[in-house]
Coordinates of C-alpha atoms and ligand atoms in Angstrom, one line a residue:
M23 CA 209.1 -181.6 86.2
I24 CA 207.0 -182.4 89.3
P25 CA 208.2 -185.6 90.8
I26 CA 205.5 -188.2 91.1
T27 CA 204.7 -189.4 94.6
L28 CA 202.1 -192.1 94.9
P29 CA 199.6 -192.0 97.8
K30 CA 201.0 -193.9 100.8
T31 CA 198.5 -196.7 100.4
S32 CA 200.0 -197.4 97.0
S33 CA 197.9 -199.9 95.1
E34 CA 197.1 -201.0 91.6
D35 CA 194.3 -198.3 91.7
A36 CA 196.6 -195.5 92.6
E37 CA 199.0 -196.5 89.8
R38 CA 196.2 -196.8 87.4
T39 CA 195.0 -193.3 88.3
L40 CA 198.5 -192.0 87.6
F41 CA 198.7 -193.6 84.2
D42 CA 195.2 -192.3 83.4
T43 CA 196.3 -188.8 84.4
I44 CA 199.3 -188.9 82.1
E45 CA 197.2 -190.3 79.3
A46 CA 194.6 -187.5 79.8
Q47 CA 197.3 -184.9 79.5
F48 CA 198.2 -186.3 76.1
S49 CA 194.7 -186.8 74.7
L50 CA 193.2 -184.1 72.6
S51 CA 189.4 -183.6 72.3
D52 CA 187.8 -182.7 69.0
E53 CA 187.1 -179.3 70.4
K54 CA 190.7 -178.8 71.3
L55 CA 191.8 -179.7 67.8
H56 CA 189.3 -177.3 66.4
D57 CA 190.7 -174.5 68.6
I58 CA 194.2 -175.3 67.4
V59 CA 193.1 -175.0 63.7
G60 CA 191.3 -171.8 64.5
Q61 CA 194.5 -170.3 66.0
F62 CA 196.5 -171.7 63.1
L63 CA 194.3 -169.9 60.6
E64 CA 194.7 -166.7 62.5
D65 CA 198.5 -167.1 62.6
F66 CA 198.5 -167.7 58.8
R67 CA 196.6 -164.5 58.4
V68 CA 198.9 -162.4 60.5
G69 CA 202.0 -164.0 59.0
L70 CA 200.8 -163.2 55.5
S71 CA 200.1 -159.6 56.5
E72 CA 203.3 -158.6 58.3
Y73 CA 206.9 -159.5 58.5
N74 CA 208.7 -160.7 61.7
H75 CA 206.1 -163.1 63.0
P76 CA 207.1 -166.5 64.5
M77 CA 205.1 -168.2 61.9
A78 CA 207.0 -166.5 59.1
M79 CA 204.8 -167.3 56.1
I80 CA 207.8 -166.7 53.8
P81 CA 207.1 -165.8 50.2
T82 CA 209.5 -168.0 48.2
F83 CA 209.3 -166.3 44.8
V84 CA 208.4 -169.7 43.3
T85 CA 205.4 -168.6 41.2
G86 CA 204.3 -171.9 39.6
V87 CA 204.6 -175.6 40.1
P88 CA 206.0 -177.9 37.4
N89 CA 203.9 -180.3 35.3
G90 CA 206.4 -183.0 34.8
S91 CA 207.6 -182.0 31.3
E92 CA 210.7 -180.2 32.6
T93 CA 214.1 -181.5 31.6
G94 CA 217.8 -180.8 32.4
T95 CA 220.6 -181.9 34.7
F96 CA 221.4 -180.0 37.8
L97 CA 223.5 -180.2 40.9
A98 CA 221.6 -180.0 44.2
L99 CA 223.0 -179.5 47.7
D100 CA 220.7 -180.4 50.6
L101 CA 221.4 -179.3 54.2
G102 CA 218.6 -180.8 56.3
G103 CA 218.4 -181.6 60.0
T104 CA 220.5 -184.8 60.1
N105 CA 222.3 -185.2 56.8
L106 CA 224.0 -183.3 54.0
R107 CA 223.4 -184.6 50.5
V108 CA 225.0 -183.7 47.3
C109 CA 223.1 -184.9 44.2
E110 CA 223.1 -184.8 40.5
V111 CA 219.5 -184.8 39.3
K112 CA 218.5 -185.5 35.7
L113 CA 214.9 -184.4 35.0
L114 CA 213.7 -186.6 32.1
G115 CA 210.6 -184.6 31.2
N116 CA 208.1 -187.5 31.5
H117 CA 207.4 -187.1 35.2
E118 CA 210.5 -189.1 35.9
F119 CA 214.1 -188.4 36.9
T120 CA 217.3 -190.1 37.8
L121 CA 219.4 -189.1 40.8
R122 CA 222.9 -189.9 41.9
Q123 CA 223.8 -188.8 45.4
Q124 CA 226.2 -188.9 48.3
K125 CA 225.1 -188.5 51.8
Y126 CA 227.2 -187.2 54.8
K127 CA 226.3 -187.0 58.4
V128 CA 226.5 -183.5 60.0
S129 CA 228.4 -183.7 63.3
D130 CA 227.4 -181.7 66.3
A131 CA 230.7 -179.8 66.1
L132 CA 229.7 -178.5 62.6
K133 CA 226.2 -177.7 63.7
T134 CA 227.3 -175.5 66.5
G135 CA 230.7 -174.2 65.3
E136 CA 231.5 -171.3 63.0
A137 CA 229.3 -170.9 59.9
S138 CA 232.4 -170.3 57.8
V139 CA 233.6 -173.9 58.7
L140 CA 230.1 -175.4 58.0
F141 CA 229.9 -173.7 54.6
G142 CA 233.5 -173.6 53.6
N143 CA 235.2 -176.7 55.0
Y144 CA 232.1 -178.9 54.8
L145 CA 229.5 -177.9 52.2
A146 CA 231.9 -176.7 49.6
D147 CA 234.4 -179.5 50.2
S148 CA 231.5 -182.1 49.9
V149 CA 230.5 -180.6 46.5
D150 CA 234.1 -180.7 45.5
A151 CA 234.5 -184.3 46.5
F152 CA 231.3 -185.3 44.8
L153 CA 232.4 -183.7 41.5
T154 CA 235.7 -185.4 41.6
T155 CA 234.6 -188.9 42.7
P156 CA 235.5 -191.5 40.1
S157 CA 231.8 -192.4 39.6
V158 CA 231.2 -188.9 38.1
S159 CA 232.5 -189.0 34.6
P160 CA 234.7 -186.0 33.9
T161 CA 232.3 -185.0 31.2
T162 CA 229.4 -184.8 33.6
A163 CA 231.3 -182.4 35.7
A164 CA 232.7 -180.3 33.0
Q165 CA 229.8 -180.3 30.5
N166 CA 227.1 -177.8 30.2
P167 CA 224.5 -179.6 32.4
F168 CA 221.6 -178.4 30.3
A169 CA 222.7 -179.9 27.0
G170 CA 219.6 -181.2 25.4
S171 CA 217.4 -179.6 28.0
S172 CA 214.7 -177.0 27.8
A173 CA 217.0 -174.5 29.5
I174 CA 219.9 -174.9 27.0
D175 CA 218.9 -171.7 25.2
E176 CA 219.1 -169.7 28.3
I177 CA 222.6 -170.2 29.5
N178 CA 225.7 -169.7 27.5
P179 CA 228.7 -171.8 28.7
E180 CA 231.0 -169.5 26.9
V181 CA 229.9 -166.7 29.2
D182 CA 229.3 -168.7 32.4
P183 CA 230.9 -172.1 32.5
A184 CA 229.9 -172.7 36.1
L185 CA 227.7 -175.6 37.0
P186 CA 224.3 -174.3 38.3
L187 CA 223.4 -175.6 41.7
G188 CA 220.1 -175.5 43.7
L189 CA 220.5 -175.3 47.4
T190 CA 217.9 -176.9 49.6
F191 CA 218.3 -175.3 53.0
S192 CA 215.8 -176.6 55.6
F193 CA 215.8 -173.7 58.0
P194 CA 213.9 -170.5 58.2
V195 CA 215.2 -168.0 55.7
E196 CA 213.6 -164.7 54.7
Q197 CA 213.7 -164.9 51.0
T198 CA 214.0 -161.8 48.8
A199 CA 214.4 -163.6 45.5
L200 CA 214.7 -167.1 44.2
N201 CA 218.5 -166.9 44.8
Q202 CA 218.7 -164.7 47.9
G203 CA 217.6 -164.9 51.5
K204 CA 218.8 -164.2 55.0
I205 CA 218.9 -166.9 57.7
L206 CA 216.3 -166.0 60.3
T207 CA 217.1 -168.5 63.0
W208 CA 218.5 -172.0 63.4
T209 CA 216.3 -175.0 64.3
K210 CA 216.8 -178.8 64.9
G211 CA 219.9 -178.5 67.1
F212 CA 221.9 -176.2 64.8
A213 CA 223.5 -173.1 66.2
A214 CA 226.3 -172.2 63.9
K215 CA 227.8 -168.9 64.7
N216 CA 227.9 -165.8 62.4
A217 CA 225.1 -167.1 60.2
I218 CA 221.9 -165.4 61.4
G219 CA 221.2 -162.4 59.3
H220 CA 223.5 -163.5 56.5
D221 CA 222.5 -164.3 53.0
V222 CA 222.8 -168.1 52.8
V223 CA 223.4 -168.2 49.0
Q224 CA 226.2 -165.7 49.5
L225 CA 227.8 -167.7 52.3
L226 CA 227.8 -170.8 50.1
Q227 CA 229.0 -168.9 46.9
D228 CA 231.8 -167.3 48.9
A229 CA 232.9 -170.8 50.0
F230 CA 232.8 -172.1 46.4
N231 CA 234.8 -169.1 45.2
R232 CA 237.4 -169.5 48.0
K233 CA 237.9 -173.1 46.8
H234 CA 237.9 -172.1 43.1
L235 CA 234.9 -174.4 42.4
H236 CA 233.2 -173.7 39.1
V237 CA 229.8 -174.0 40.7
R238 CA 227.1 -171.2 40.9
C239 CA 224.3 -171.4 43.4
V240 CA 221.4 -170.1 41.4
A241 CA 218.4 -171.0 43.6
L242 CA 217.6 -171.4 47.2
V243 CA 214.7 -173.6 48.4
N244 CA 213.3 -174.9 51.6
D245 CA 212.8 -178.7 51.8
T246 CA 209.0 -178.2 52.0
V247 CA 209.1 -176.3 48.8
G248 CA 211.2 -179.1 47.4
A249 CA 208.6 -181.6 48.4
L250 CA 205.9 -179.6 46.8
L251 CA 207.7 -179.2 43.5
S252 CA 208.9 -182.7 43.4
R253 CA 205.4 -184.2 44.0
A254 CA 204.0 -181.8 41.4
Y255 CA 206.7 -183.0 38.9
T256 CA 205.8 -186.7 39.4
A257 CA 202.1 -186.4 40.0
G258 CA 201.3 -183.5 37.7
G259 CA 200.2 -181.1 40.4
C260 CA 200.4 -180.5 44.2
I261 CA 199.0 -178.0 46.7
L262 CA 201.1 -178.7 49.8
G263 CA 204.5 -180.0 50.5
A264 CA 205.0 -181.1 54.1
I265 CA 207.9 -182.5 56.1
F266 CA 207.3 -184.7 59.1
G267 CA 210.8 -185.8 59.9
T268 CA 213.6 -184.4 62.2
G269 CA 211.7 -181.1 61.9
T270 CA 208.3 -180.2 60.6
N271 CA 207.0 -177.6 58.2
G272 CA 204.8 -177.0 55.2
A273 CA 204.8 -175.0 52.0
Y274 CA 201.6 -174.4 50.0
V275 CA 200.4 -172.5 46.9
E276 CA 198.8 -169.2 47.9
K277 CA 197.1 -166.5 45.9
V278 CA 199.5 -163.6 45.6
E279 CA 196.7 -161.2 46.4
N280 CA 196.5 -162.7 49.8
I281 CA 200.1 -162.1 50.6
A282 CA 199.5 -158.6 51.9
K283 CA 203.0 -158.0 53.3
L284 CA 204.4 -157.9 49.7
G285 CA 202.7 -154.5 49.5
D286 CA 203.3 -152.9 46.1
A287 CA 206.2 -155.2 45.1
P288 CA 206.1 -155.8 41.4
V289 CA 205.6 -159.5 42.0
R290 CA 202.3 -158.7 43.8
K291 CA 201.1 -156.6 40.9
S292 CA 201.5 -159.5 38.5
G293 CA 199.0 -161.5 40.5
G294 CA 198.8 -165.3 40.2
E295 CA 200.1 -167.6 42.8
M296 CA 203.2 -168.1 44.9
V297 CA 204.5 -170.8 47.1
I298 CA 204.5 -169.8 50.8
N299 CA 206.9 -171.5 53.2
A300 CA 204.8 -171.4 56.4
E301 CA 207.5 -172.3 58.9
W302 CA 204.7 -173.9 60.9
G303 CA 207.2 -175.4 63.3
A304 CA 207.1 -172.0 65.1
F305 CA 203.3 -172.1 65.4
N306 CA 202.0 -170.9 68.8
N307 CA 205.4 -170.3 70.5
T308 CA 203.4 -168.7 73.3
R309 CA 201.8 -172.2 73.8
S310 CA 198.4 -170.5 74.4
V311 CA 196.6 -173.4 72.6
L312 CA 199.3 -176.1 72.4
P313 CA 198.6 -178.8 75.0
S314 CA 201.9 -178.6 77.0
T315 CA 202.4 -181.3 79.6
P316 CA 205.2 -181.2 82.3
F317 CA 207.1 -183.6 79.9
D318 CA 207.0 -181.0 77.1
N319 CA 207.9 -178.2 79.4
K320 CA 211.0 -180.0 80.5
L321 CA 212.0 -180.7 76.9
N322 CA 211.5 -177.1 76.0
R323 CA 213.4 -175.8 79.0
K324 CA 216.4 -178.0 78.3
S325 CA 216.4 -177.5 74.5
I326 CA 218.9 -175.4 72.6
N327 CA 216.1 -173.0 71.7
P328 CA 213.7 -172.7 74.6
R329 CA 210.4 -171.0 73.7
Y330 CA 211.0 -171.3 70.0
Q331 CA 209.7 -173.9 67.5
A332 CA 206.9 -174.9 69.9
F333 CA 204.8 -176.8 67.4
E334 CA 207.8 -178.7 66.1
K335 CA 208.7 -179.8 69.6
F336 CA 205.3 -181.7 69.9
I337 CA 205.6 -183.3 66.5
S338 CA 208.9 -183.9 65.0
G339 CA 211.4 -186.8 65.1
M340 CA 214.0 -184.8 66.9
Y341 CA 211.8 -184.5 70.0
L342 CA 209.3 -187.4 70.3
G343 CA 212.0 -189.7 71.8
E344 CA 212.9 -187.1 74.3
I345 CA 209.2 -186.6 75.4
T346 CA 208.9 -190.3 75.9
R347 CA 212.2 -190.4 77.8
N348 CA 210.9 -187.8 80.2
I349 CA 207.8 -189.9 80.8
L350 CA 209.8 -193.0 81.4
L351 CA 212.2 -191.3 83.8
T352 CA 209.2 -190.0 85.8
L353 CA 207.9 -193.6 86.1
I354 CA 211.4 -194.9 87.1
D355 CA 211.7 -192.2 89.7
A356 CA 208.2 -192.5 91.2
A357 CA 208.2 -192.7 95.0
P358 CA 207.8 -194.6 97.2
K359 CA 207.9 -197.3 94.6
P360 CA 209.3 -197.2 91.0
L361 CA 206.7 -198.0 88.4
I362 CA 209.0 -199.5 85.8
F363 CA 212.3 -201.4 85.4
N364 CA 212.5 -202.1 89.2
G365 CA 213.7 -198.5 89.4
F366 CA 216.8 -199.2 87.2
S367 CA 217.8 -196.7 84.6
S368 CA 220.7 -196.7 82.1
S369 CA 223.0 -194.2 80.5
T370 CA 220.8 -194.2 77.4
L371 CA 217.8 -193.3 79.4
N372 CA 219.7 -190.8 81.5
D373 CA 221.2 -189.0 78.5
H374 CA 219.6 -185.9 77.1
Y375 CA 218.1 -187.1 73.7
G376 CA 219.2 -190.6 74.6
I377 CA 216.1 -192.2 73.1
D378 CA 215.8 -191.9 69.3
T379 CA 212.4 -191.7 67.7
A380 CA 213.5 -194.7 65.6
I381 CA 213.3 -196.8 68.8
M382 CA 209.7 -195.8 69.3
S383 CA 209.1 -196.8 65.8
E384 CA 210.5 -200.2 66.4
I385 CA 208.4 -200.7 69.5
E386 CA 205.2 -199.7 67.7
A387 CA 206.1 -202.0 64.7
A388 CA 206.6 -204.9 67.1
W389 CA 203.2 -204.2 68.6
E390 CA 201.4 -203.8 65.3
A391 CA 203.0 -206.7 63.5
G392 CA 200.4 -209.1 62.2
R393 CA 197.5 -207.1 63.3
P394 CA 194.5 -206.9 60.9
Q395 CA 194.4 -204.2 58.3
D396 CA 192.0 -201.3 58.2
A397 CA 190.8 -201.0 54.6
H398 CA 189.4 -197.5 55.3
V399 CA 192.8 -195.9 55.7
K400 CA 194.8 -195.0 52.6
P401 CA 198.5 -195.7 52.7
V402 CA 201.0 -193.0 51.9
E403 CA 201.8 -193.6 48.3
G404 CA 205.4 -194.5 47.9
A405 CA 206.0 -194.9 51.6
H406 CA 208.6 -197.4 52.8
D407 CA 206.1 -200.0 54.1
P408 CA 202.5 -199.2 53.4
V409 CA 201.4 -202.4 55.1
L410 CA 202.5 -201.0 58.4
D411 CA 200.8 -197.8 57.7
T412 CA 197.4 -199.2 57.1
S413 CA 196.7 -201.1 60.3
A414 CA 194.0 -199.6 62.5
P415 CA 195.7 -197.5 65.2
E416 CA 195.0 -198.8 68.7
V417 CA 194.9 -195.3 70.1
P418 CA 192.3 -193.0 71.5
H419 CA 190.2 -191.5 68.7
T420 CA 190.0 -187.8 68.4
N421 CA 186.4 -187.7 69.6
G422 CA 187.5 -189.0 72.9
T423 CA 186.2 -192.6 72.3
K424 CA 188.6 -195.4 71.6
A425 CA 189.2 -196.5 68.0
K426 CA 189.2 -200.0 69.4
E427 CA 188.6 -201.0 73.0
V428 CA 192.1 -201.4 74.3
P429 CA 192.6 -203.1 77.7
H430 CA 195.1 -201.4 79.8
H431 CA 197.7 -204.1 79.3
F432 CA 200.1 -202.8 81.8
T433 CA 197.6 -203.2 84.6
E434 CA 196.1 -206.5 83.3
V435 CA 199.0 -208.2 81.6
D436 CA 198.0 -211.5 83.0
K437 CA 194.7 -211.2 81.0
A438 CA 196.5 -210.6 77.7
S439 CA 196.0 -213.1 74.9
P440 CA 198.9 -215.3 73.9
E441 CA 199.4 -213.2 70.7
D442 CA 199.7 -210.0 72.8
V443 CA 202.0 -211.7 75.2
A444 CA 204.2 -212.7 72.3
R445 CA 204.3 -209.1 71.0
L446 CA 205.1 -207.8 74.5
E447 CA 207.9 -210.3 74.8
K448 CA 209.4 -208.9 71.6
I449 CA 209.1 -205.4 73.0
R450 CA 210.8 -206.5 76.2
G451 CA 213.7 -207.6 74.1
I452 CA 213.9 -204.3 72.2
I453 CA 213.8 -202.3 75.4
S454 CA 216.5 -204.4 77.0
Q455 CA 218.7 -204.2 73.9
L456 CA 218.2 -200.6 72.9
F457 CA 217.7 -198.9 76.4
F458 CA 220.5 -201.1 77.8
I459 CA 218.5 -202.4 80.8
D460 CA 219.0 -205.9 82.0
L461 CA 216.2 -208.2 80.8
E462 CA 215.6 -209.3 84.4
H463 CA 214.5 -205.7 85.2
V464 CA 212.1 -205.5 82.2
S465 CA 208.8 -207.2 83.0
L466 CA 206.0 -207.8 80.5
R467 CA 204.1 -205.2 82.3
D468 CA 207.0 -202.7 81.8
A469 CA 206.9 -203.6 78.1
A470 CA 203.2 -202.8 78.0
I471 CA 203.8 -199.5 79.8
V472 CA 206.6 -198.4 77.4
R473 CA 204.4 -199.2 74.4
W474 CA 201.6 -197.2 75.9
A475 CA 203.9 -194.2 76.6
V476 CA 205.3 -194.3 73.1
S477 CA 201.8 -194.5 71.5
I478 CA 200.3 -191.6 73.4
V479 CA 203.3 -189.4 72.4
A480 CA 203.1 -190.4 68.7
N481 CA 199.3 -190.2 68.6
R482 CA 199.3 -186.6 69.8
A483 CA 202.0 -185.8 67.2
A484 CA 199.9 -187.2 64.4
Q485 CA 196.8 -185.4 65.6
L486 CA 198.6 -182.1 65.7
S487 CA 200.1 -182.7 62.3
A488 CA 196.6 -183.2 61.0
C489 CA 195.7 -179.7 62.3
A490 CA 198.5 -178.2 60.1
V491 CA 197.3 -180.0 57.0
A492 CA 193.6 -179.1 57.7
T493 CA 194.7 -175.4 58.1
V494 CA 196.1 -175.4 54.5
L495 CA 193.0 -177.1 53.1
I496 CA 190.8 -174.4 54.8
Q497 CA 193.1 -171.5 53.9
T498 CA 193.1 -172.4 50.3
G499 CA 189.3 -172.8 50.2
R500 CA 189.3 -176.6 49.8
A501 CA 187.7 -177.3 53.2
K502 CA 185.7 -175.8 56.0
L503 CA 186.4 -176.5 59.7
G504 CA 184.0 -179.3 60.7
G505 CA 183.2 -180.3 57.1
G506 CA 180.8 -179.0 54.5
I507 CA 182.9 -177.9 51.5
I508 CA 183.7 -180.2 48.6
P509 CA 186.9 -179.2 46.8
A510 CA 186.7 -178.5 43.0
E511 CA 189.4 -181.2 42.4
D512 CA 188.7 -184.9 42.7
R513 CA 192.2 -185.3 44.0
V514 CA 193.9 -182.8 46.3
I515 CA 197.5 -183.7 46.0
V516 CA 199.9 -183.4 48.9
G517 CA 203.6 -184.3 48.8
V518 CA 205.2 -185.4 52.1
D519 CA 208.7 -186.4 53.2
G520 CA 210.5 -187.2 56.4
S521 CA 211.2 -190.2 58.6
L522 CA 208.0 -190.0 60.7
I523 CA 205.5 -190.1 57.8
Q524 CA 207.6 -192.5 55.8
Y525 CA 208.6 -195.1 58.5
Y526 CA 206.6 -194.6 61.7
P527 CA 203.9 -197.2 61.9
N528 CA 200.4 -195.7 61.7
F529 CA 201.6 -192.1 61.7
N530 CA 199.7 -191.5 58.5
A531 CA 196.6 -193.5 59.6
R532 CA 196.4 -191.5 62.8
L533 CA 196.9 -188.2 60.9
R534 CA 194.1 -189.1 58.5
A535 CA 191.7 -190.0 61.3
S536 CA 192.1 -186.5 62.8
L537 CA 192.0 -184.9 59.4
R538 CA 188.7 -186.7 58.7
M539 CA 187.2 -185.3 61.9
L540 CA 188.5 -181.8 61.2
V541 CA 187.4 -181.4 57.5
G542 CA 184.8 -184.1 57.0
E543 CA 185.1 -187.4 55.2
D544 CA 184.3 -186.0 51.7
V545 CA 187.3 -183.8 51.7
E546 CA 189.6 -186.2 53.5
S547 CA 188.9 -189.0 51.1
R548 CA 190.0 -186.7 48.2
V549 CA 193.3 -185.9 49.8
D550 CA 196.0 -187.9 48.1
I551 CA 199.1 -187.9 50.4
G552 CA 202.1 -189.3 48.6
M553 CA 205.8 -189.4 49.3
A554 CA 207.7 -186.6 47.5
K555 CA 210.4 -188.8 46.2
D556 CA 213.8 -187.2 46.7
G557 CA 212.0 -184.0 47.2
S558 CA 215.0 -182.0 48.3
G559 CA 217.2 -183.0 45.3
V560 CA 214.5 -182.8 42.7
G561 CA 212.9 -179.6 44.2
A562 CA 216.3 -177.9 44.1
A563 CA 216.8 -178.9 40.5
L564 CA 213.4 -177.6 39.5
C565 CA 214.1 -174.3 41.3
A566 CA 217.5 -174.0 39.6
L567 CA 215.7 -174.5 36.3
Q568 CA 213.2 -171.8 37.1
A569 CA 216.0 -169.5 38.2
I570 CA 218.0 -170.0 35.0
K571 CA 214.9 -169.3 33.0
Q572 CA 214.5 -166.1 34.9
G573 CA 218.1 -165.2 34.0
L574 CA 219.4 -165.4 37.6
Ligands
BGC616 C1 212.8 -175.7 59.7 C2 212.1 -175.7 58.4 C3 212.1 -177.1 57.7 C4 211.6 -178.1 58.7 C5 211.7 -179.5 58.1 C6 212.3 -176.9 60.6 O1 213.0 -177.0 61.7 O2 212.6 -174.5 60.4 O3 212.6 -174.7 57.5 O4 211.4 -177.1 56.6 O5 212.4 -178.1 59.9 O6 213.0 -179.9 57.8

C-alpha cells in the first residue's frame, strides 16, 4: 500500500483532502453500479454456457422448490465458513419445522490440515457425538426417521437401516447429481489438503463407514440453495437464496433451457427449472469492473487465495474488518503526523484479520442508536433486530448525492450536537476496549474518523450486494436495468442468511437503496427479502427428502 505523506504545510485542509480522497475511492456512482450489473449478466451468460469459469453457475440438480407441505425427520450436517452444525430437522408439513442442533467451531488447524482429519476425525465424530448425546432419545437415533412422513413409502428400513443425512457444504462444488460433486476450490480461509477434485459426499461417507456409523449421506447442498429451499418452505415460494455472511453467494431458479452447458443431458431434455448455484463470490476475479482501492489490493495480496473470490473480498464478513483495518493503519502511519490515535497502534490492529466485522457492527449500532426511523425502508423479515435495520443510512447515496447531509464530524467535532457527542463518546469506549488502545489516545475526532471508515466500507459492500440481487432479477425477467419492467408476481420472494444481513445495522437498508436505483422502485417494492430461517439445516433436510424420493 502506498504510505500516505501529507504535504509539508500540513493543515486541516490537507487532512480533509486526504479523507475526501479515500472516501471518493470507496464511493460508487450509479453509472459504475450499472456497469457492474452489466458485467455480472455477461458472466452469468458465460457461466451457464461453459464449464470451468470462475463464476461457476453450478447446476444443482434441484429441480423444484418446496411448497411447505413436505414432512419428515432428517439429519443435516452443515459445514459453513465459521461453524459446523449437526441438526435433526423435523418438517411438520404446515410451513413449519422444529430443529435441534449442536454447533462447533472449526479451528484454523482443521481448516488447513488434512481433509481426512477434517472429514473423519471432525465431521464424522461430531455426527457420532450428536447421535449419542443424552438429549437424543435412542429411539430418534435408531428409528426410521421418515415414520409418518411423505417419504415413508420410499425407503425400506429392512433394506437400508441407515439414517439419511443431507450435507450443506458451503464451498464451490461441481455437482453431477443431487448426491455427488467434486470440490472445486476452498474459500473463506479453508485450505484442507487432498480435498480439491474429490467427491465431497464420498469423503464424508468414507468417514462414516470408517467409524461404522449407520448414516448415509443422500444429498449435497450449498448453503445458498438451503436458504432458497428453506424460505420457499416457510413462505410458499422463493426465487433467490443469498448469503451475506462470512462469505457471499446466491442460488436462483433458472429455466433449464438456459443452462446451455448441460448439452444433451437427460435432465435438460425434460425442461422445467433447476436451481443454479452462481458462486458469485468469484465474480470479476480480474477486477476489470470491481472498484479496487489500495486497501483492497493489500487485503487480496495477503489473503490465502490472492486473485480468487474477488467479489467476496469486497462484501463479506470475513473481509470487511480487514479492509477497515488497512485504512486505519494507513491513518496511524501517516507522515509527518499520524491522523488517529496519536500514532499508537495495538496488537489487535497490527494483527492480520485483527478486526472482526462484528466490531464494525457495534460501532455502527452505537452511532445509529436512537436515530429516527425511515418508514420507506422495509426491514428484513425475521432479522435479529429490524429496528436497527430500518433507520435511514447516513451514507452517500448511489447517485452521488448524500442521503442526508452529513457534516464531516471528524473535521468539525466541536460543532457536533450534544447527541452526536454522546454517540461518539460511546464509540470511543468501544474502540478503546475492542482495539485495545488507551482511552487517552482516542479522541472524539478519532471516534468520528473510525465511524466514517467503517461506514464507507460497509456501504460499498451493501451497494455491491445489491448488484448481485439486481442481476438475478434481470436474468430471470423480473426487472430491467434502470427500471421499466413490472414482475408478474406481486411479491418476489428472496431468502437470505448470514451475519451481515441479519445483524449489521442498515446493511439491508443500504442494499435496498441501491437496488431501487438499479431496477426501479416498482420492482424493488415487490421484493420481499426475508431471513431463511435455519436455511442450512432445513435446506439439507428438504434436499435429502427429494433425494430419497428420487431413490438415491
Ligand atoms: C462459497 C459459497 C458459499 C458462500 C456463502 C463462499 O465462499 O464459495 O459456496 O455459498 O461462501 O457461505
